[in-house]
Amino acid sequence: WQNWKPGVLATLMFIVDEAAGRVLLIRKKRGLGAGKINGPGGKIDPGETSEHCAVRETQEELGVTALDPVKHGELWFQFVDGLALHVDVYRATRWEGEPTETPEAIPLWTSLKELPFEEMWADDRFWLGEVLIDQKNFTGRFLFDDDTMLTHEMEWH
Ligand code: 6OG
């Protein structure tokens, strides 16, 4: 894994409303993982920082601006068909704007106690609660065959 170079760089943003105990998720309408629930996010543009990408994608998908995002982890995905994806994971507790449906996503405020893992990518069970609730930092490496997770390795820092 050490020298592995991913083909696609992407981001995920999780906006947490600490007072209400909820997180802003999306039902994704198109792109990789369409139909699934995830955080907003997407691919990094050439020359763009990953933090800028996470904020921009959240604006594009939901009309919300995340303030002071903090990076909590890195996901490394290898798909058996050859696609390799590296994803930086951000958490923010302040934001501006009201979440609005767009052509890309439906907003879903979700209780932190009832994260909808059955409708999310299979890797999320291994890190999402720890990041959102316990504010842990991690690196995760996962091998997927389409939607099926074959192997996983987690490191907590
Ligand atoms: P667009 O197609 O929207 O970028 N993504 C994944 N997220 C999780 N939690 N698990 C996976 O397991 C994922 N594969 C991709 C990263 C893709 C978006 O989908 C996320 C990006 O936010 C394999 O441009």
PDB file of C-alpha atoms and ligand atoms in Angstrom:
ATOM      1  CA  TRP A   1       0.000   0.000   0.000  1.00  0.00           C
ATOM      2  CA  GLN A   2       2.893   2.424   0.783  1.00  0.00           C
ATOM      3  CA  ASN A   3       3.799   3.316  -2.807  1.00  0.00           C
ATOM      4  CA  TRP A   4       0.309   3.024  -4.179  1.00  0.00           C
ATOM      5  CA  LYS A   5      -0.796   6.052  -6.266  1.00  0.00           C
ATOM      6  CA  PRO A   6      -4.557   6.577  -6.502  1.00  0.00           C
ATOM      7  CA  GLY A   7      -6.018   7.591  -9.847  1.00  0.00           C
ATOM      8  CA  VAL A   8      -8.785   9.765  -8.379  1.00  0.00           C
ATOM      9  CA  LEU A   9      -8.550  12.258  -5.478  1.00  0.00           C
ATOM     10  CA  ALA A  10     -11.819  13.153  -3.748  1.00  0.00           C
ATOM     11  CA  THR A  11     -13.301  14.496  -0.521  1.00  0.00           C
ATOM     12  CA  LEU A  12     -16.181  13.991   1.913  1.00  0.00           C
ATOM     13  CA  MET A  13     -17.658  16.651   4.228  1.00  0.00           C
ATOM     14  CA  PHE A  14     -19.709  15.935   7.353  1.00  0.00           C
ATOM     15  CA  ILE A  15     -21.436  18.964   8.901  1.00  0.00           C
ATOM     16  CA  VAL A  16     -22.361  18.151  12.503  1.00  0.00           C
ATOM     17  CA  ASP A  17     -25.052  20.103  14.376  1.00  0.00           C
ATOM     18  CA  GLU A  18     -23.722  19.430  17.874  1.00  0.00           C
ATOM     19  CA  ALA A  19     -26.640  21.138  19.674  1.00  0.00           C
ATOM     20  CA  ALA A  20     -29.181  18.906  17.925  1.00  0.00           C
ATOM     21  CA  GLY A  21     -27.062  15.736  17.776  1.00  0.00           C
ATOM     22  CA  ARG A  22     -27.417  15.398  14.018  1.00  0.00           C
ATOM     23  CA  VAL A  23     -25.288  15.308  10.862  1.00  0.00           C
ATOM     24  CA  LEU A  24     -26.037  16.627   7.381  1.00  0.00           C
ATOM     25  CA  LEU A  25     -25.973  13.678   4.951  1.00  0.00           C
ATOM     26  CA  ILE A  26     -27.134  13.416   1.340  1.00  0.00           C
ATOM     27  CA  ARG A  27     -29.004  10.960  -0.822  1.00  0.00           C
ATOM     28  CA  LYS A  28     -26.736  11.030  -3.861  1.00  0.00           C
ATOM     29  CA  LYS A  29     -28.579  11.386  -7.167  1.00  0.00           C
ATOM     30  CA  ARG A  30     -25.664  10.867  -9.602  1.00  0.00           C
ATOM     31  CA  GLY A  31     -21.969   9.957  -9.872  1.00  0.00           C
ATOM     32  CA  LEU A  32     -20.149   7.163  -8.048  1.00  0.00           C
ATOM     33  CA  GLY A  33     -22.468   5.763  -5.362  1.00  0.00           C
ATOM     34  CA  ALA A  34     -25.709   7.213  -6.829  1.00  0.00           C
ATOM     35  CA  GLY A  35     -28.692   6.091  -4.697  1.00  0.00           C
ATOM     36  CA  LYS A  36     -26.572   5.692  -1.579  1.00  0.00           C
ATOM     37  CA  ILE A  37     -26.509   7.939   1.476  1.00  0.00           C
ATOM     38  CA  ASN A  38     -23.132   9.637   2.064  1.00  0.00           C
ATOM     39  CA  GLY A  39     -21.663  12.972   3.036  1.00  0.00           C
ATOM     40  CA  PRO A  40     -21.467  15.643   0.350  1.00  0.00           C
ATOM     41  CA  GLY A  41     -18.191  15.642  -1.551  1.00  0.00           C
ATOM     42  CA  GLY A  42     -16.586  14.851  -4.876  1.00  0.00           C
ATOM     43  CA  LYS A  43     -13.478  14.946  -6.979  1.00  0.00           C
ATOM     44  CA  ILE A  44     -10.671  17.467  -6.463  1.00  0.00           C
ATOM     45  CA  ASP A  45     -10.117  19.816  -9.425  1.00  0.00           C
ATOM     46  CA  PRO A  46      -6.560  20.215 -10.795  1.00  0.00           C
ATOM     47  CA  GLY A  47      -4.634  22.654  -8.572  1.00  0.00           C
ATOM     48  CA  GLU A  48      -7.375  22.732  -5.928  1.00  0.00           C
ATOM     49  CA  THR A  49      -6.700  21.948  -2.247  1.00  0.00           C
ATOM     50  CA  SER A  50      -8.706  19.097  -0.741  1.00  0.00           C
ATOM     51  CA  GLU A  51     -10.236  21.437   1.868  1.00  0.00           C
ATOM     52  CA  HIS A  52     -11.404  23.819  -0.874  1.00  0.00           C
ATOM     53  CA  CYS A  53     -12.885  20.872  -2.772  1.00  0.00           C
ATOM     54  CA  ALA A  54     -14.816  19.657   0.282  1.00  0.00           C
ATOM     55  CA  VAL A  55     -16.306  23.138   0.850  1.00  0.00           C
ATOM     56  CA  ARG A  56     -17.048  23.704  -2.861  1.00  0.00           C
ATOM     57  CA  GLU A  57     -18.719  20.321  -3.359  1.00  0.00           C
ATOM     58  CA  THR A  58     -20.906  20.900  -0.290  1.00  0.00           C
ATOM     59  CA  GLN A  59     -21.950  24.287  -1.707  1.00  0.00           C
ATOM     60  CA  GLU A  60     -22.705  22.756  -5.119  1.00  0.00           C
ATOM     61  CA  GLU A  61     -24.628  19.760  -3.771  1.00  0.00           C
ATOM     62  CA  LEU A  62     -26.568  21.405  -0.903  1.00  0.00           C
ATOM     63  CA  GLY A  63     -26.164  25.201  -1.055  1.00  0.00           C
ATOM     64  CA  VAL A  64     -24.460  25.155   2.357  1.00  0.00           C
ATOM     65  CA  THR A  65     -21.043  26.641   3.219  1.00  0.00           C
ATOM     66  CA  ALA A  66     -19.066  24.654   5.826  1.00  0.00           C
ATOM     67  CA  LEU A  67     -17.007  26.911   8.132  1.00  0.00           C
ATOM     68  CA  ASP A  68     -13.653  25.889   9.696  1.00  0.00           C
ATOM     69  CA  PRO A  69     -13.580  22.296   8.414  1.00  0.00           C
ATOM     70  CA  VAL A  70     -11.183  19.932  10.207  1.00  0.00           C
ATOM     71  CA  LYS A  71      -9.624  16.962   8.439  1.00  0.00           C
ATOM     72  CA  HIS A  72     -10.188  13.715  10.371  1.00  0.00           C
ATOM     73  CA  GLY A  73      -9.083  10.983   8.040  1.00  0.00           C
ATOM     74  CA  GLU A  74      -7.972   9.490   4.777  1.00  0.00           C
ATOM     75  CA  LEU A  75      -9.735   6.697   2.923  1.00  0.00           C
ATOM     76  CA  TRP A  76      -7.888   4.605   0.347  1.00  0.00           C
ATOM     77  CA  PHE A  77     -10.163   2.595  -1.919  1.00  0.00           C
ATOM     78  CA  GLN A  78      -9.021   0.012  -4.421  1.00  0.00           C
ATOM     79  CA  PHE A  79     -11.665  -1.482  -6.683  1.00  0.00           C
ATOM     80  CA  VAL A  80     -10.875  -4.843  -8.321  1.00  0.00           C
ATOM     81  CA  ASP A  81     -11.734  -3.346 -11.744  1.00  0.00           C
ATOM     82  CA  GLY A  82      -8.684  -1.080 -11.308  1.00  0.00           C
ATOM     83  CA  LEU A  83     -10.234   2.180 -10.038  1.00  0.00           C
ATOM     84  CA  ALA A  84      -8.209   3.602  -7.149  1.00  0.00           C
ATOM     85  CA  LEU A  85      -9.618   6.462  -5.073  1.00  0.00           C
ATOM     86  CA  HIS A  86      -8.151   8.531  -2.236  1.00  0.00           C
ATOM     87  CA  VAL A  87     -10.666  10.492  -0.127  1.00  0.00           C
ATOM     88  CA  ASP A  88      -9.932  13.134   2.536  1.00  0.00           C
ATOM     89  CA  VAL A  89     -12.651  13.239   5.228  1.00  0.00           C
ATOM     90  CA  TYR A  90     -13.634  16.572   6.836  1.00  0.00           C
ATOM     91  CA  ARG A  91     -15.857  17.448   9.796  1.00  0.00           C
ATOM     92  CA  ALA A  92     -17.328  20.915  10.445  1.00  0.00           C
ATOM     93  CA  THR A  93     -19.573  22.149  13.247  1.00  0.00           C
ATOM     94  CA  ARG A  94     -20.457  25.567  11.845  1.00  0.00           C
ATOM     95  CA  TRP A  95     -22.035  26.430   8.502  1.00  0.00           C
ATOM     96  CA  GLU A  96     -23.956  29.077   6.584  1.00  0.00           C
ATOM     97  CA  GLY A  97     -27.041  28.495   4.493  1.00  0.00           C
ATOM     98  CA  GLU A  98     -30.052  26.199   4.522  1.00  0.00           C
ATOM     99  CA  PRO A  99     -29.620  22.731   2.937  1.00  0.00           C
ATOM    100  CA  THR A 100     -31.517  22.592  -0.362  1.00  0.00           C
ATOM    101  CA  GLU A 101     -32.108  19.789  -2.851  1.00  0.00           C
ATOM    102  CA  THR A 102     -30.051  20.134  -6.059  1.00  0.00           C
ATOM    103  CA  PRO A 103     -29.703  17.993  -9.222  1.00  0.00           C
ATOM    104  CA  GLU A 104     -26.898  16.156  -7.396  1.00  0.00           C
ATOM    105  CA  ALA A 105     -28.282  15.471  -3.926  1.00  0.00           C
ATOM    106  CA  ILE A 106     -31.195  15.421  -1.480  1.00  0.00           C
ATOM    107  CA  PRO A 107     -30.247  16.772   1.993  1.00  0.00           C
ATOM    108  CA  LEU A 108     -30.879  14.501   4.994  1.00  0.00           C
ATOM    109  CA  TRP A 109     -30.362  15.746   8.551  1.00  0.00           C
ATOM    110  CA  THR A 110     -29.750  12.475  10.408  1.00  0.00           C
ATOM    111  CA  SER A 111     -29.506  11.660  14.119  1.00  0.00           C
ATOM    112  CA  LEU A 112     -25.958  10.736  15.163  1.00  0.00           C
ATOM    113  CA  LYS A 113     -27.546   7.844  17.071  1.00  0.00           C
ATOM    114  CA  GLU A 114     -29.145   6.406  13.931  1.00  0.00           C
ATOM    115  CA  LEU A 115     -26.554   6.582  11.164  1.00  0.00           C
ATOM    116  CA  PRO A 116     -28.096   4.758   8.154  1.00  0.00           C
ATOM    117  CA  PHE A 117     -25.259   2.287   7.517  1.00  0.00           C
ATOM    118  CA  GLU A 118     -27.511  -0.103   5.546  1.00  0.00           C
ATOM    119  CA  GLU A 119     -27.831   2.590   2.869  1.00  0.00           C
ATOM    120  CA  MET A 120     -24.199   3.763   2.935  1.00  0.00           C
ATOM    121  CA  TRP A 121     -20.963   2.401   1.479  1.00  0.00           C
ATOM    122  CA  ALA A 122     -19.826  -0.661   3.470  1.00  0.00           C
ATOM    123  CA  ASP A 123     -16.643   1.008   4.777  1.00  0.00           C
ATOM    124  CA  ASP A 124     -18.564   3.703   6.681  1.00  0.00           C
ATOM    125  CA  ARG A 125     -19.407   1.419   9.642  1.00  0.00           C
ATOM    126  CA  PHE A 126     -15.705   1.187  10.416  1.00  0.00           C
ATOM    127  CA  TRP A 127     -15.087   4.925  10.915  1.00  0.00           C
ATOM    128  CA  LEU A 128     -18.069   7.275  10.558  1.00  0.00           C
ATOM    129  CA  GLY A 129     -19.404   7.113  14.141  1.00  0.00           C
ATOM    130  CA  GLU A 130     -15.894   7.378  15.616  1.00  0.00           C
ATOM    131  CA  VAL A 131     -15.165  10.487  13.508  1.00  0.00           C
ATOM    132  CA  LEU A 132     -18.506  12.252  13.956  1.00  0.00           C
ATOM    133  CA  ILE A 133     -19.117  11.488  17.641  1.00  0.00           C
ATOM    134  CA  ASP A 134     -15.688  10.752  19.177  1.00  0.00           C
ATOM    135  CA  GLN A 135     -13.738  13.083  16.823  1.00  0.00           C
ATOM    136  CA  LYS A 136     -11.076  10.441  16.197  1.00  0.00           C
ATOM    137  CA  ASN A 137      -8.486  10.606  13.387  1.00  0.00           C
ATOM    138  CA  PHE A 138      -7.840   7.657  11.112  1.00  0.00           C
ATOM    139  CA  THR A 139      -6.510   6.101   7.955  1.00  0.00           C
ATOM    140  CA  GLY A 140      -8.568   3.334   6.350  1.00  0.00           C
ATOM    141  CA  ARG A 141      -7.724   1.071   3.415  1.00  0.00           C
ATOM    142  CA  PHE A 142     -10.441  -0.927   1.664  1.00  0.00           C
ATOM    143  CA  LEU A 143     -10.673  -3.331  -1.265  1.00  0.00           C
ATOM    144  CA  PHE A 144     -14.019  -3.300  -3.101  1.00  0.00           C
ATOM    145  CA  ASP A 145     -15.585  -5.403  -5.844  1.00  0.00           C
ATOM    146  CA  ASP A 146     -18.323  -3.014  -7.031  1.00  0.00           C
ATOM    147  CA  ASP A 147     -20.470  -2.491  -3.896  1.00  0.00           C
ATOM    148  CA  THR A 148     -18.955  -5.406  -1.957  1.00  0.00           C
ATOM    149  CA  MET A 149     -16.165  -4.696   0.529  1.00  0.00           C
ATOM    150  CA  LEU A 150     -13.627  -7.532   0.421  1.00  0.00           C
ATOM    151  CA  THR A 151     -10.965  -6.390   2.925  1.00  0.00           C
ATOM    152  CA  HIS A 152     -10.403  -3.522   5.345  1.00  0.00           C
ATOM    153  CA  GLU A 153      -7.490  -2.149   7.418  1.00  0.00           C
ATOM    154  CA  MET A 154      -7.987   0.665   9.963  1.00  0.00           C
ATOM    155  CA  GLU A 155      -5.373   2.775  11.780  1.00  0.00           C
ATOM    156  CA  TRP A 156      -6.380   5.259  14.503  1.00  0.00           C
ATOM    157  CA  HIS A 157      -4.050   8.158  15.331  1.00  0.00           C
TER     158      HIS A 157
HETATM  159  P1  6OG B   1     -18.258  11.992  -7.364  1.00  0.00           P
HETATM  160  O1  6OG B   1     -18.577  10.786  -8.199  1.00  0.00           O
HETATM  161  O2  6OG B   1     -19.448  12.472  -6.574  1.00  0.00           O
HETATM  162  O3  6OG B   1     -17.150  11.556  -6.271  1.00  0.00           O
HETATM  163  N1  6OG B   1     -17.006   7.755  -2.298  1.00  0.00           N
HETATM  164  C1  6OG B   1     -17.102   6.957  -1.212  1.00  0.00           C
HETATM  165  N2  6OG B   1     -17.476   7.262   0.034  1.00  0.00           N
HETATM  166  C2  6OG B   1     -17.463   6.245   0.941  1.00  0.00           C
HETATM  167  N3  6OG B   1     -17.826   6.535   2.211  1.00  0.00           N
HETATM  168  N4  6OG B   1     -17.130   4.969   0.636  1.00  0.00           N
HETATM  169  C3  6OG B   1     -16.758   4.634  -0.615  1.00  0.00           C
HETATM  170  O4  6OG B   1     -16.449   3.330  -0.812  1.00  0.00           O
HETATM  171  C4  6OG B   1     -16.734   5.654  -1.608  1.00  0.00           C
HETATM  172  N5  6OG B   1     -16.431   5.717  -2.934  1.00  0.00           N
HETATM  173  C5  6OG B   1     -16.607   6.989  -3.326  1.00  0.00           C
HETATM  174  C6  6OG B   1     -16.128  10.091  -2.408  1.00  0.00           C
HETATM  175  C7  6OG B   1     -17.264  10.383  -5.497  1.00  0.00           C
HETATM  176  C8  6OG B   1     -17.746  10.686  -4.092  1.00  0.00           C
HETATM  177  O5  6OG B   1     -18.106   9.445  -3.487  1.00  0.00           O
HETATM  178  C9  6OG B   1     -17.324   9.195  -2.328  1.00  0.00           C
HETATM  179  C10 6OG B   1     -16.681  11.290  -3.179  1.00  0.00           C
HETATM  180  O6  6OG B   1     -17.304  12.196  -2.269  1.00  0.00           O
HETATM  181  C11 6OG B   1     -15.943   2.822  -1.990  1.00  0.00           C
HETATM  182  O7  6OG B   1     -17.558  13.065  -8.103  1.00  0.00           O
END
